[in-house]
Short mmCIF file of C-alpha atoms in Angstrom, two decimals:
data_model
loop_
_atom_site.label_atom_id
_atom_site.label_comp_id
_atom_site.label_asym_id
_atom_site.label_seq_id
_atom_site.Cartn_x
_atom_site.Cartn_y
_atom_site.Cartn_z
CA UNK A 1 -43.34 45.68 27.80
CA UNK A 2 -43.41 43.23 24.88
CA UNK A 3 -39.75 43.98 24.14
CA UNK A 4 -38.82 43.14 27.73
CA UNK A 5 -40.68 39.83 27.53
CA UNK A 6 -38.98 38.86 24.23
CA UNK A 7 -35.59 39.83 25.64
CA UNK A 8 -36.18 37.71 28.72
CA UNK A 9 -37.15 34.68 26.56
CA UNK A 10 -34.03 35.17 24.41
CA UNK A 11 -31.77 35.25 27.49
CA UNK A 12 -33.41 32.13 28.90
CA UNK A 13 -32.88 30.30 25.57
CA UNK A 14 -29.21 31.26 25.54
CA UNK A 15 -28.82 30.02 29.08
CA UNK A 16 -30.55 26.74 28.25
CA UNK A 17 -28.36 26.23 25.17
CA UNK A 18 -25.23 26.93 27.19
CA UNK A 19 -26.28 24.45 29.86
CA UNK A 20 -27.12 21.87 27.19
CA UNK A 21 -23.70 22.32 25.58
CA UNK A 22 -22.05 21.80 28.96
CA UNK A 23 -23.91 18.51 29.33
CA UNK A 24 -22.85 17.43 25.83
CA UNK A 25 -19.23 18.36 26.56
CA UNK A 26 -19.29 16.13 29.64
CA UNK A 27 -20.44 13.08 27.65
CA UNK A 28 -17.77 10.57 26.46
CA UNK A 29 -16.61 11.64 23.01
CA UNK A 30 -15.93 8.87 20.51
CA UNK A 31 -13.19 9.65 18.04
CA UNK A 32 -14.60 8.31 14.80
CA UNK A 33 -11.88 9.74 12.60
CA UNK A 34 -9.41 7.20 11.30
CA UNK A 35 -6.65 7.92 8.85
CA UNK A 36 -5.24 5.93 5.97
CA UNK A 37 -2.23 4.97 8.08
CA UNK A 38 -4.47 3.26 10.62
CA UNK A 39 -6.53 1.66 7.86
CA UNK A 40 -3.33 0.34 6.31
CA UNK A 41 -2.24 -1.02 9.69
CA UNK A 42 -5.59 -2.76 10.06
CA UNK A 43 -5.36 -4.33 6.61
CA UNK A 44 -1.81 -5.51 7.30
CA UNK A 45 -2.99 -6.97 10.59
CA UNK A 46 -5.76 -8.83 8.76
CA UNK A 47 -3.28 -10.24 6.24
CA UNK A 48 -0.95 -11.32 9.04
CA UNK A 49 -3.85 -13.10 10.71
CA UNK A 50 -4.48 -14.87 7.43
CA UNK A 51 -0.88 -16.03 7.37
CA UNK A 52 -0.90 -17.06 11.01
CA UNK A 53 -4.29 -18.79 11.05
CA UNK A 54 -4.89 -20.09 7.54
CA UNK A 55 -1.48 -20.46 5.90
CA UNK A 56 -0.17 -22.34 8.93
CA UNK A 57 -2.73 -25.04 8.14
CA UNK A 58 -1.04 -25.57 4.79
CA UNK A 59 2.23 -26.51 6.49
CA UNK A 60 0.68 -29.54 8.18
CA UNK A 61 0.65 -33.02 6.67
CA UNK A 62 -2.11 -33.07 4.03
CA UNK A 63 -2.45 -29.29 4.41
CA UNK A 64 -2.47 -29.06 0.62
CA UNK A 65 -3.30 -32.63 -0.31
CA UNK A 66 -6.62 -32.84 1.59
CA UNK A 67 -7.69 -29.23 1.17
CA UNK A 68 -9.80 -29.05 -1.98
CA UNK A 69 -9.38 -25.28 -2.16
CA UNK A 70 -5.64 -25.56 -2.76
CA UNK A 71 -4.84 -29.20 -3.56
CA UNK A 72 -2.19 -29.36 -6.28
CA UNK A 73 -3.35 -31.46 -9.19
CA UNK A 74 -1.32 -32.50 -12.21
CA UNK A 75 -0.70 -30.05 -15.05
CA UNK A 76 -2.16 -31.01 -18.42
CA UNK A 77 1.16 -32.35 -19.70
CA UNK A 78 1.39 -34.79 -16.78
CA UNK A 79 -2.21 -35.95 -16.89
CA UNK A 80 -1.35 -38.14 -19.86
CA UNK A 81 1.62 -39.48 -17.89
CA UNK A 82 -0.71 -40.32 -15.01
CA UNK A 83 -3.20 -42.09 -17.29
CA UNK A 84 -0.54 -44.04 -19.17
CA UNK A 85 1.05 -45.33 -15.96
CA UNK A 86 -2.31 -46.39 -14.56
CA UNK A 87 -3.10 -48.17 -17.81
CA UNK A 88 0.01 -50.35 -17.39
CA UNK A 89 -0.72 -51.15 -13.73
CA UNK A 90 1.35 -48.49 -11.98
CA UNK A 91 -1.52 -46.74 -10.18
CA UNK A 92 0.26 -46.76 -6.82
CA UNK A 93 3.27 -45.01 -8.28
CA UNK A 94 1.00 -42.47 -9.99
CA UNK A 95 -0.82 -41.81 -6.68
CA UNK A 96 2.48 -41.31 -4.91
CA UNK A 97 3.64 -38.89 -7.58
CA UNK A 98 0.62 -36.66 -7.00
CA UNK A 99 0.97 -36.83 -3.24
CA UNK A 100 4.64 -35.83 -3.16
CA UNK A 101 3.93 -32.68 -5.18
CA UNK A 102 1.61 -31.60 -2.38
CA UNK A 103 4.09 -32.73 0.27
CA UNK A 104 6.74 -30.52 -1.28
CA UNK A 105 4.38 -27.54 -1.15
CA UNK A 106 3.49 -28.26 2.49
CA UNK A 107 7.15 -28.43 3.44
CA UNK A 108 8.08 -25.33 1.46
CA UNK A 109 5.34 -23.12 2.89
CA UNK A 110 6.64 -23.97 6.36
CA UNK A 111 10.06 -22.69 5.40
CA UNK A 112 8.77 -19.70 3.47
CA UNK A 113 6.22 -18.30 5.95
CA UNK A 114 8.69 -15.60 7.15
CA UNK A 115 8.98 -14.47 3.52
CA UNK A 116 5.26 -13.78 3.43
CA UNK A 117 5.34 -12.01 6.80
CA UNK A 118 8.15 -9.73 5.64
CA UNK A 119 6.33 -9.02 2.39
CA UNK A 120 3.21 -7.94 4.27
CA UNK A 121 5.23 -5.69 6.59
CA UNK A 122 6.71 -3.91 3.61
CA UNK A 123 3.36 -2.98 2.10
CA UNK A 124 2.23 0.64 2.11
CA UNK A 125 -1.40 1.29 1.25
CA UNK A 126 -1.50 4.72 -0.35
CA UNK A 127 -5.04 3.84 -1.40
CA UNK A 128 -5.90 2.08 1.86
CA UNK A 129 -9.49 3.26 2.09
CA UNK A 130 -10.27 2.12 -1.46
CA UNK A 131 -8.91 -1.34 -0.62
CA UNK A 132 -10.89 -1.44 2.61
CA UNK A 133 -14.10 -0.60 0.80
CA UNK A 134 -13.35 -2.98 -2.07
CA UNK A 135 -14.21 -6.64 -2.63
CA UNK A 136 -13.95 -9.31 0.07
CA UNK A 137 -10.41 -10.16 -1.08
CA UNK A 138 -9.26 -6.67 -2.10
CA UNK A 139 -6.34 -6.60 0.35
CA UNK A 140 -5.22 -10.06 -0.72
CA UNK A 141 -5.42 -9.10 -4.38
CA UNK A 142 -3.36 -6.01 -3.64
CA UNK A 143 -0.80 -8.14 -1.81
CA UNK A 144 -0.70 -10.59 -4.72
CA UNK A 145 -0.12 -7.84 -7.29
CA UNK A 146 2.64 -6.23 -5.26
CA UNK A 147 4.49 -9.33 -4.08
CA UNK A 148 3.91 -12.25 -6.44
CA UNK A 149 7.00 -11.82 -8.60
CA UNK A 150 9.42 -11.21 -5.73
CA UNK A 151 7.89 -13.98 -3.63
CA UNK A 152 8.10 -16.40 -6.54
CA UNK A 153 11.82 -15.72 -6.91
CA UNK A 154 12.38 -16.35 -3.21
CA UNK A 155 9.99 -19.27 -3.00
CA UNK A 156 11.29 -21.30 -5.96
CA UNK A 157 14.57 -22.42 -4.35
CA UNK A 158 12.64 -23.35 -1.21
CA UNK A 159 10.35 -25.55 -3.31
CA UNK A 160 13.38 -27.05 -5.05
CA UNK A 161 14.91 -27.97 -1.68
CA UNK A 162 11.60 -29.40 -0.51
CA UNK A 163 11.42 -31.61 -3.60
CA UNK A 164 14.65 -33.25 -2.52
CA UNK A 165 13.64 -33.29 1.15
CA UNK A 166 10.39 -35.23 0.59
CA UNK A 167 11.83 -37.38 -2.21
CA UNK A 168 9.65 -35.88 -4.92
CA UNK A 169 12.57 -35.43 -7.29
CA UNK A 170 13.43 -39.13 -7.27
CA UNK A 171 9.83 -40.26 -7.52
CA UNK A 172 9.11 -38.01 -10.48
CA UNK A 173 12.37 -38.91 -12.21
CA UNK A 174 11.26 -42.53 -11.95
CA UNK A 175 7.72 -41.70 -13.11
CA UNK A 176 8.82 -39.73 -16.15
CA UNK A 177 11.50 -42.28 -17.08
CA UNK A 178 8.92 -45.08 -17.02
CA UNK A 179 6.51 -43.02 -19.10
CA UNK A 180 9.14 -42.02 -21.64
CA UNK A 181 10.04 -45.70 -22.05
CA UNK A 182 6.47 -46.63 -23.03
CA UNK A 183 6.38 -47.26 -26.80
CA UNK A 184 4.73 -44.64 -28.99
CA UNK A 185 4.64 -41.94 -26.31
CA UNK A 186 6.10 -38.50 -26.75
CA UNK A 187 8.80 -37.78 -24.20
CA UNK A 188 8.01 -35.23 -21.48
CA UNK A 189 10.35 -33.23 -19.29
CA UNK A 190 8.19 -30.80 -17.30
CA UNK A 191 9.58 -28.15 -14.99
CA UNK A 192 7.87 -29.40 -11.85
CA UNK A 193 9.65 -26.93 -9.59
CA UNK A 194 8.20 -24.03 -11.54
CA UNK A 195 4.73 -25.59 -11.59
CA UNK A 196 4.57 -26.43 -7.87
CA UNK A 197 6.01 -23.03 -6.94
CA UNK A 198 3.19 -21.30 -8.80
CA UNK A 199 0.55 -23.60 -7.36
CA UNK A 200 1.87 -23.26 -3.81
CA UNK A 201 1.87 -19.47 -4.03
CA UNK A 202 -1.65 -19.52 -5.41
CA UNK A 203 -2.72 -21.69 -2.47
CA UNK A 204 -1.15 -19.34 0.05
CA UNK A 205 -2.88 -16.28 -1.38
CA UNK A 206 -6.18 -18.17 -1.54
CA UNK A 207 -6.04 -19.05 2.17
CA UNK A 208 -5.11 -15.48 3.14
CA UNK A 209 -8.18 -14.39 1.17
CA UNK A 210 -10.31 -16.85 3.17
CA UNK A 211 -9.30 -15.14 6.41
CA UNK A 212 -9.71 -11.65 4.97
CA UNK A 213 -13.27 -12.48 3.91
CA UNK A 214 -14.01 -13.89 7.36
CA UNK A 215 -12.81 -10.72 9.07
CA UNK A 216 -14.78 -8.53 6.68
CA UNK A 217 -18.05 -10.44 7.08
CA UNK A 218 -17.91 -11.76 10.63
CA UNK A 219 -17.62 -9.17 13.41
CA UNK A 220 -16.59 -11.82 15.94
CA UNK A 221 -13.49 -12.56 13.84
CA UNK A 222 -12.17 -9.04 14.45
CA UNK A 223 -10.08 -10.01 17.43
CA UNK A 224 -8.30 -6.69 18.06
CA UNK A 225 -9.48 -3.13 18.67
CA UNK A 226 -7.73 -2.00 15.49
CA UNK A 227 -9.53 -4.58 13.36
CA UNK A 228 -12.85 -3.63 14.92
CA UNK A 229 -12.32 0.07 14.22
CA UNK A 230 -10.99 -0.33 10.71
CA UNK A 231 -13.42 -2.90 9.37
CA UNK A 232 -16.40 -1.16 10.98
CA UNK A 233 -15.89 1.44 8.24
CA UNK A 234 -16.86 -1.07 5.56
CA UNK A 235 -19.88 -2.55 7.36
#
């Protein structure tokens, strides 16, 4: 008799489990698995948003000059030029010299934005998950490491053209000539194209990092389903 009772309880439990499994199977199933390819796509999308949203700001008038995060200041060699010119009453010319360096960067970034977009498209994240779970600017740092040299080589002639376009070449030729004519000063002949190219690239990467950090830390900044899925993994 006891065996029959135990058998009946066992059968009822099996039936209940089967019915419960049917209910579970009917519930919406969320696919939580996400591969490195999708993670890479999400990171690339975040970098592209950084270019579109933040780097575009740099192309506007005063985009560099009035942005303290990226404003181009004078290299050490030219700081003495700046001081010497101000000491002899040429402050306005010195101010203009600083401003046109930033104007050249603003103009060049406008022309070079497609270069950055193409560079981002060409990135493959073999270690995508490690980047995703890294620091707030891990994707930007990865982009910098992989693209800085090639982007510099492409960006430098753009900066050189922008120097001529905004008149920076003439202004700085005048500035340096006046300084070199001051008695007892050591002549300078800085490579301003090289300097501004490096500073402009640094500014671009910095602003992409700003957007990456925003997407990582602010859920409302994840404006696509892919960004929401990918960056939810690092929350």
